[in-house]
GROMACS .gro file of C-alpha atoms in nm:
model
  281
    1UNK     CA    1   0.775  -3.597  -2.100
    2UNK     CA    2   0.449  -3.763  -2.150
    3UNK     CA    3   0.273  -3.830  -2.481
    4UNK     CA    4  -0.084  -3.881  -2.500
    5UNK     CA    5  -0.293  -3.950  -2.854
    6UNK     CA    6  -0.606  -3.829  -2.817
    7UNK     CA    7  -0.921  -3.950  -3.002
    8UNK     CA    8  -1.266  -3.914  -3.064
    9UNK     CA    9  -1.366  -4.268  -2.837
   10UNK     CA   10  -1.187  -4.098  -2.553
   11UNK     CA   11  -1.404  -3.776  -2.624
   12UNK     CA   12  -1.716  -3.985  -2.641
   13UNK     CA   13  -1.608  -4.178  -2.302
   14UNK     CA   14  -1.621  -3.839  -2.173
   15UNK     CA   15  -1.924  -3.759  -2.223
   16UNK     CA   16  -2.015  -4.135  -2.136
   17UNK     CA   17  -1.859  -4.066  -1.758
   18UNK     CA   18  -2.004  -3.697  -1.753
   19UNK     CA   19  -2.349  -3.883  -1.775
   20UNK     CA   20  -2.311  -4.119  -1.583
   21UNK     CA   21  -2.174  -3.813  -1.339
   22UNK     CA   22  -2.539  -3.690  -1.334
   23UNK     CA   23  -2.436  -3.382  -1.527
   24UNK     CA   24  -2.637  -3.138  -1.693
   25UNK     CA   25  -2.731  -3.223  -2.065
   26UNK     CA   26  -2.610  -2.851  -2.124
   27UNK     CA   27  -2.280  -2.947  -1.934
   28UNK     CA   28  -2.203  -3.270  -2.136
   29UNK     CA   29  -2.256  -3.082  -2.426
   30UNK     CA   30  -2.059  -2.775  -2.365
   31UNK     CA   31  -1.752  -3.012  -2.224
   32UNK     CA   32  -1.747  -3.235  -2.547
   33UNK     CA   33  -1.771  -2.895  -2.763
   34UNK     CA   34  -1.446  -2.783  -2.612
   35UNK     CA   35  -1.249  -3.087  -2.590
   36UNK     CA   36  -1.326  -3.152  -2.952
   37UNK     CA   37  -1.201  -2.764  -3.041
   38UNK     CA   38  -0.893  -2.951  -2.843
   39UNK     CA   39  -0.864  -3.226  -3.061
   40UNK     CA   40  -0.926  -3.069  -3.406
   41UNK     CA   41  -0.659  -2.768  -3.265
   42UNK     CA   42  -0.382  -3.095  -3.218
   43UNK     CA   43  -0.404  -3.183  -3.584
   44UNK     CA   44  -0.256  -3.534  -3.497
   45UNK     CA   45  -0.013  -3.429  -3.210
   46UNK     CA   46   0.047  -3.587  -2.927
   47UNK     CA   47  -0.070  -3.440  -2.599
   48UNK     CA   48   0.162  -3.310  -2.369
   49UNK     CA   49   0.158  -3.048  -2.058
   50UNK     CA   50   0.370  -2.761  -2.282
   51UNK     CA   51   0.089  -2.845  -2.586
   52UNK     CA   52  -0.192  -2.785  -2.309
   53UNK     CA   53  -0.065  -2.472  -2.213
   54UNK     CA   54   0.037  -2.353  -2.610
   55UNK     CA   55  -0.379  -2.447  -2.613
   56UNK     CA   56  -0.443  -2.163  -2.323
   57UNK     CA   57  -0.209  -1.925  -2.488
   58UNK     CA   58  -0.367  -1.994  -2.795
   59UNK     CA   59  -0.734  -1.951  -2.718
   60UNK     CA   60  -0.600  -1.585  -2.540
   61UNK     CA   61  -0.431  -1.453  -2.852
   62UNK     CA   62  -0.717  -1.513  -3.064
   63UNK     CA   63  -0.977  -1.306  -2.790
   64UNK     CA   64  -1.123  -1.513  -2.591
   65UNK     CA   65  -1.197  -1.389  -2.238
   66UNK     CA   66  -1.075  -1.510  -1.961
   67UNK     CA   67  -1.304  -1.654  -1.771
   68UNK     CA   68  -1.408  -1.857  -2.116
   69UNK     CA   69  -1.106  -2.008  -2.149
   70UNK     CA   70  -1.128  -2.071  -1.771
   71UNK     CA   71  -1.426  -2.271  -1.893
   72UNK     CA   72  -1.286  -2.471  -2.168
   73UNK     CA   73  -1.011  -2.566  -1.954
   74UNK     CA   74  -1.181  -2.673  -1.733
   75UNK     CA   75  -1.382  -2.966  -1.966
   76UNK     CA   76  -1.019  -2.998  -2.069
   77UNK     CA   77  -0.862  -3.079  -1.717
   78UNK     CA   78  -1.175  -3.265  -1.640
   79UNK     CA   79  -1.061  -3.514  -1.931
   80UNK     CA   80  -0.731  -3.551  -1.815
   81UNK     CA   81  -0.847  -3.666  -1.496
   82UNK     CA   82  -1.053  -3.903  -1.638
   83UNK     CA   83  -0.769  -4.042  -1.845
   84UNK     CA   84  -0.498  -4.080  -1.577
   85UNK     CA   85  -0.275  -3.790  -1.775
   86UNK     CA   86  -0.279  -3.553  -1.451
   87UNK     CA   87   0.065  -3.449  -1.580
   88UNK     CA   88  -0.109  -3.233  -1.846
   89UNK     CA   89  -0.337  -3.035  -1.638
   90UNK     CA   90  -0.330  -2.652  -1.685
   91UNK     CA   91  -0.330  -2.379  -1.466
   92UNK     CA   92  -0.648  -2.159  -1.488
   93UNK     CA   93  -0.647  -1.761  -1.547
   94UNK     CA   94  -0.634  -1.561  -1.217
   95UNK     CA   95  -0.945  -1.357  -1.240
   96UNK     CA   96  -1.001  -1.076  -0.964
   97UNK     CA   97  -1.360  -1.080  -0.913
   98UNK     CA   98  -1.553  -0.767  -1.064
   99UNK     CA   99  -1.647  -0.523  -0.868
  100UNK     CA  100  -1.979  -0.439  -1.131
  101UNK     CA  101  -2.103  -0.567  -1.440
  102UNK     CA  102  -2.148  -0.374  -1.787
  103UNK     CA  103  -2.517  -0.236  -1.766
  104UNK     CA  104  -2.609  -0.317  -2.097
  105UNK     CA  105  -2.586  -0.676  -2.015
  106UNK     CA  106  -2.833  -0.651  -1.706
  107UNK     CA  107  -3.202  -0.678  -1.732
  108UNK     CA  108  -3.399  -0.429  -1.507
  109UNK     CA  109  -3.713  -0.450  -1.338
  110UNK     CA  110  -3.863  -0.187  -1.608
  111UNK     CA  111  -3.755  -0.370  -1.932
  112UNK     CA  112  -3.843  -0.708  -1.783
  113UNK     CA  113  -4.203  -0.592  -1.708
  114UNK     CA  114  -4.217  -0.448  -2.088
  115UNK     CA  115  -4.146  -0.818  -2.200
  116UNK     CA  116  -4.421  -0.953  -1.937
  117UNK     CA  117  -4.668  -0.686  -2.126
  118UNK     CA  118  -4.568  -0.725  -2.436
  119UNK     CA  119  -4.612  -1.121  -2.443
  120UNK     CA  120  -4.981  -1.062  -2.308
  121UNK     CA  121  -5.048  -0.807  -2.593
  122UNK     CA  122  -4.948  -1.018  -2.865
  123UNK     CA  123  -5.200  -1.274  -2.664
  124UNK     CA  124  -4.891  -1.489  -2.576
  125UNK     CA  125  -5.003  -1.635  -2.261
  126UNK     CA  126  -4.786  -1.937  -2.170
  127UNK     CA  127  -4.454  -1.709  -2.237
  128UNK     CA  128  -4.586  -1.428  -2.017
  129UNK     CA  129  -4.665  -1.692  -1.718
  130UNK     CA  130  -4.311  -1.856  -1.833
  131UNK     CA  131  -4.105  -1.519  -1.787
  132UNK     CA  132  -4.288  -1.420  -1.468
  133UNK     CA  133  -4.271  -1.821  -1.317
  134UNK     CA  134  -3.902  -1.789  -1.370
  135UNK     CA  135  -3.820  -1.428  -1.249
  136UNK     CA  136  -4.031  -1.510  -0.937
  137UNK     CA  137  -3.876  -1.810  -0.829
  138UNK     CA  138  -3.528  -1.779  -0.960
  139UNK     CA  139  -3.530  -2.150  -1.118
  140UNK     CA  140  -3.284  -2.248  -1.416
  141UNK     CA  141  -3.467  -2.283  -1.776
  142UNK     CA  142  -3.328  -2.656  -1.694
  143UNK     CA  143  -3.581  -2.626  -1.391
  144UNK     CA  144  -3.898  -2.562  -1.557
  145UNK     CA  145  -4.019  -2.927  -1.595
  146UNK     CA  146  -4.043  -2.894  -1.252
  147UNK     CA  147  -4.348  -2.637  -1.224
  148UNK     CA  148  -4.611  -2.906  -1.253
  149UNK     CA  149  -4.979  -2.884  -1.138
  150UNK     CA  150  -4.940  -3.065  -0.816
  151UNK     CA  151  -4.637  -2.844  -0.721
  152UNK     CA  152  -4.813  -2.545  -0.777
  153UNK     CA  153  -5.118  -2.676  -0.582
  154UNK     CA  154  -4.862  -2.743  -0.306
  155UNK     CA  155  -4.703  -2.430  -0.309
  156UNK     CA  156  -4.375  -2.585  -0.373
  157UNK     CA  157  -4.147  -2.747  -0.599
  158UNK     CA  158  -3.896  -3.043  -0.558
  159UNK     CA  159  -3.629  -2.949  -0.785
  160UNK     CA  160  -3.365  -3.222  -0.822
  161UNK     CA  161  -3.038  -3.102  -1.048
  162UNK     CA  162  -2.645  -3.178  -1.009
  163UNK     CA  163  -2.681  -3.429  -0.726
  164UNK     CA  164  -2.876  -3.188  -0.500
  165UNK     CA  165  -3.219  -3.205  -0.378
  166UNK     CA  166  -3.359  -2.853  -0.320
  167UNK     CA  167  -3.728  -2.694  -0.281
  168UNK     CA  168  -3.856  -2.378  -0.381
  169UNK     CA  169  -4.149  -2.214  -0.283
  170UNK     CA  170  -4.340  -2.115  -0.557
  171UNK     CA  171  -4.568  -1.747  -0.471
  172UNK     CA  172  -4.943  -1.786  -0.411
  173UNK     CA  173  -5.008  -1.557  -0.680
  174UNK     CA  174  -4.792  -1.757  -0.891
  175UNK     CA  175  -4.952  -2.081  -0.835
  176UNK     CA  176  -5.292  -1.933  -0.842
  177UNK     CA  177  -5.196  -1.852  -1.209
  178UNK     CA  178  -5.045  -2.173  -1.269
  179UNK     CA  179  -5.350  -2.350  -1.206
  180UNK     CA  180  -5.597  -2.171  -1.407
  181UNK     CA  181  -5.334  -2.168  -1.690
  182UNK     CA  182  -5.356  -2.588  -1.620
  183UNK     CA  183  -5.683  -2.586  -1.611
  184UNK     CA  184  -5.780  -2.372  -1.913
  185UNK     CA  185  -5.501  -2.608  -2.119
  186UNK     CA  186  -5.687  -2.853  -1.973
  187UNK     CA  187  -5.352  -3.024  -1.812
  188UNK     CA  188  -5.497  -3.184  -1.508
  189UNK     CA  189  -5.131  -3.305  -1.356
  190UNK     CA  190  -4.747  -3.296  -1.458
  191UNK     CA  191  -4.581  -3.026  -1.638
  192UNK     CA  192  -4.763  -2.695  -1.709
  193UNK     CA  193  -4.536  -2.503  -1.985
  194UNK     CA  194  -4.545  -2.804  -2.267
  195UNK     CA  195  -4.535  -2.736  -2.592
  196UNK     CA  196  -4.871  -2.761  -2.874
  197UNK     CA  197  -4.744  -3.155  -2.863
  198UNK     CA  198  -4.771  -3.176  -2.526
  199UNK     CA  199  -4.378  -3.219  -2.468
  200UNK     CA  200  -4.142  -3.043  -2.258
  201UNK     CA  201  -4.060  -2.715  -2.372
  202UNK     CA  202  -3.675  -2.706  -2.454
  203UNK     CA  203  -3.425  -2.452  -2.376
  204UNK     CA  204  -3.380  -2.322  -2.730
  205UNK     CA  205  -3.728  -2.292  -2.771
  206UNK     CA  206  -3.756  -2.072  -2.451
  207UNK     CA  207  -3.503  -1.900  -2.596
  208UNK     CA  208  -3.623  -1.809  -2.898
  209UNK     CA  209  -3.977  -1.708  -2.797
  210UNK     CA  210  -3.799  -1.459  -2.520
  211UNK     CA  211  -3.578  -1.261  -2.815
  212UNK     CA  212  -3.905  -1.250  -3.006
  213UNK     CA  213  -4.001  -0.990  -2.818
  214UNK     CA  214  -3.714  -0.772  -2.774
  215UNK     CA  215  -3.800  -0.564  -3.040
  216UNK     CA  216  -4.197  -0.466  -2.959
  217UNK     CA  217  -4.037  -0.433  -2.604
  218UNK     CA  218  -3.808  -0.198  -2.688
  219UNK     CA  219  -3.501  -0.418  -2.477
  220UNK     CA  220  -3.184  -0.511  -2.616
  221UNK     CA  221  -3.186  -0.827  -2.697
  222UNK     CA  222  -2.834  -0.914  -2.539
  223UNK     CA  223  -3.008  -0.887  -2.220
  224UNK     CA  224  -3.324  -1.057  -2.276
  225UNK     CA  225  -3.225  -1.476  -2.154
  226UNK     CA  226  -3.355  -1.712  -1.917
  227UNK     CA  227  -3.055  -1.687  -1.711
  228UNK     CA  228  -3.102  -1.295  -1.662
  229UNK     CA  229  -3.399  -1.333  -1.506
  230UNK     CA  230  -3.265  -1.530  -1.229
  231UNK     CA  231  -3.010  -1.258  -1.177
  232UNK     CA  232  -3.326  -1.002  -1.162
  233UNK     CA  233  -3.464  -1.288  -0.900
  234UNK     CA  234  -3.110  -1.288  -0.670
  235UNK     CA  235  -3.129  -0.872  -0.700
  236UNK     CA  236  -3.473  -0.887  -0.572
  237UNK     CA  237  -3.441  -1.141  -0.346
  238UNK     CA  238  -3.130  -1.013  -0.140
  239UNK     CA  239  -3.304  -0.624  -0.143
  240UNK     CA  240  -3.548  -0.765   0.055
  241UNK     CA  241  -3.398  -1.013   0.280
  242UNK     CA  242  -3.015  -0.925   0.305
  243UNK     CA  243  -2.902  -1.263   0.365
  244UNK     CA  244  -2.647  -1.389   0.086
  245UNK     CA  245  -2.673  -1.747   0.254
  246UNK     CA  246  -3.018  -1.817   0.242
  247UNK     CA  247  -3.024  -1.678  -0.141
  248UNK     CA  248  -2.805  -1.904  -0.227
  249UNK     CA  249  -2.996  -2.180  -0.062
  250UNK     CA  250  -3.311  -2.092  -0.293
  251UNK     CA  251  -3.075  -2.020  -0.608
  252UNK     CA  252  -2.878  -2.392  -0.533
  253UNK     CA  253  -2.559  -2.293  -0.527
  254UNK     CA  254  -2.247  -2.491  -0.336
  255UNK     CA  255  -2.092  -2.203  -0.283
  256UNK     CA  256  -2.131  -1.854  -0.209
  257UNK     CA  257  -1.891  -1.754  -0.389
  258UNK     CA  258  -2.139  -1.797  -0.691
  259UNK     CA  259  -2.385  -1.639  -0.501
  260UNK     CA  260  -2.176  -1.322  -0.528
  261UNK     CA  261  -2.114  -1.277  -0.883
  262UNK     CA  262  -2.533  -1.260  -0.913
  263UNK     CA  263  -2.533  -0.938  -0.650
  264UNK     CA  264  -2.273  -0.742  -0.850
  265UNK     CA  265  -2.431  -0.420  -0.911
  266UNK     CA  266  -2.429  -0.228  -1.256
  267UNK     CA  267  -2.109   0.001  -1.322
  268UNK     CA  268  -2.419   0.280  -1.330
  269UNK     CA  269  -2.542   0.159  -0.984
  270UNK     CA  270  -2.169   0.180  -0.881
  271UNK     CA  271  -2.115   0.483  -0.986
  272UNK     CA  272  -2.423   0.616  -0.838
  273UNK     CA  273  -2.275   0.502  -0.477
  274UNK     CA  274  -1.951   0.621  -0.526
  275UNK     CA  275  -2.080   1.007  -0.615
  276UNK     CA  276  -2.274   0.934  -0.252
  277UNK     CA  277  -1.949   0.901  -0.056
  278UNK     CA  278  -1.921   1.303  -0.109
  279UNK     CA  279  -1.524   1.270  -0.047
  280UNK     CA  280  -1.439   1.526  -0.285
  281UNK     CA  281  -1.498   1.909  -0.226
   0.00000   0.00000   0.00000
């Protein structure tokens, strides 16, 4: 059987390629985080195909879901490639896909208008327009740089991410806003949610400003991330237009596949249409 040593260079190589790979900076770093947990887990040993897969039985005894370990392997198979040891690849977890998701991770219409309000009343006006540019167009927090004053006066943004060229059409009443936001910062082109040093805002600092408002809001704040609004967007979206394809067009994704897990109703949705079926008497 193959032995492989595995150090830090090799990590940082990785990350290097995944680069150079036009990845996302939140995919380099997530992919280096868990080939790292790999390497600090070895303690010295050599790298083999049974040690890979004591790594996957490892991660599941101490609780990790499934689908996170599905992750981590991932970044870990990933590497292997990279390195030539295709001998050590692992198997991922067979996952059937859910038929709903736990409602107190999903963000409704209601609680996502409370945030809207609540951000006005506390006279937050950039993270109001943030939350409704992001619900309405059903871009990635990544994506945001992208909402700049000449896309809004075009009615359309240029989004380029993972390879892929894609263009989103950004709501006249949207833009409208947009533009007197701009013009009241006095921004007069480029980027229109910057920060007080006129820099991009960041991810964590989206973040952050969104859970500050949980509380006045009255939402939980496990629901209340960037990501969850573009689920609310996909909801919306497919409501009105019933065509999974062309959603997943507008949301960029390869496959549809990924286009499903973002229509999975709530388990109280579910529910709902299962006590319509009227099968018992």
């Amino acid at each position: 059987m193959d032995k492989h040593k595995l150090t830090l260079e090799q990590i940082n190589a990785y990350g290097q390629y995944l680069l150079e790979e036009e990845r996302s900076a939140g995919t380099v770093k997530k992919y280096m985080r868990d080939v790292r947990t790999f390497h600090d887990w070895l303690d010295g040993r050599h790298v083999t195909k049974e040690i890979a897969v004591q790594w996957k039985n490892y991660l599941l005894s101490q609780n990790y879901a499934p689908v996170t370990i599905n992750g981590m392997l991932s970044a870990l198979n990933g590497f292997f490639a990279l390195m030539g040891w295709n001998e050590c690849r692992v198997k991922f977890f067979k996952i059937q896909r859910k038929m709903f998701q736990d409602s107190r991770r999903e963000l409704t219409f209601q609680e996502y208008i409370r945030l809207v309000e609540t951000a006005r009343r506390q006279g937050r006006e950039r993270l109001a327009l943030l939350l409704e540019a992001i619900c309405s167009t059903g871009i990635r927090v990544s994506e945001v740089k992208y909402l700049t004053v000449e896309s809004a006066q075009m009615g359309r943004a240029e989004i380029a991410l993972k390879g892929k060229v894609r263009t989103i059409l950004i709501p006249k009443k949207l833009a409208r806003k947009l533009l007197q936001y701009a013009k009241k910062q006095k921004i007069a082109s480029g980027e229109i949610f910057l920060t007080g040093g006129k820099k991009s805002m960041s991810r964590c600092q989206i973040w952050s400003e969104m859970k500050s408002l949980c509380q006045e809001a009255r939402v939980d704040a496990e629901k209340v991330f960037p990501h969850n609004l573009r689920h609310l967007f996909a909801v919306s979206f497919y409501k009105v237009c019933k065509d999974i394809v062309r959603l997943a067009d507008v949301l960029g994704h390869s496959s549809i596949e990924t286009t499903r897990i973002y229509l999975v109703t709530s388990g109280t949705e579910h529910a709902h249409m299962m006590e319509q079926l009227r099968l018992i008497s």
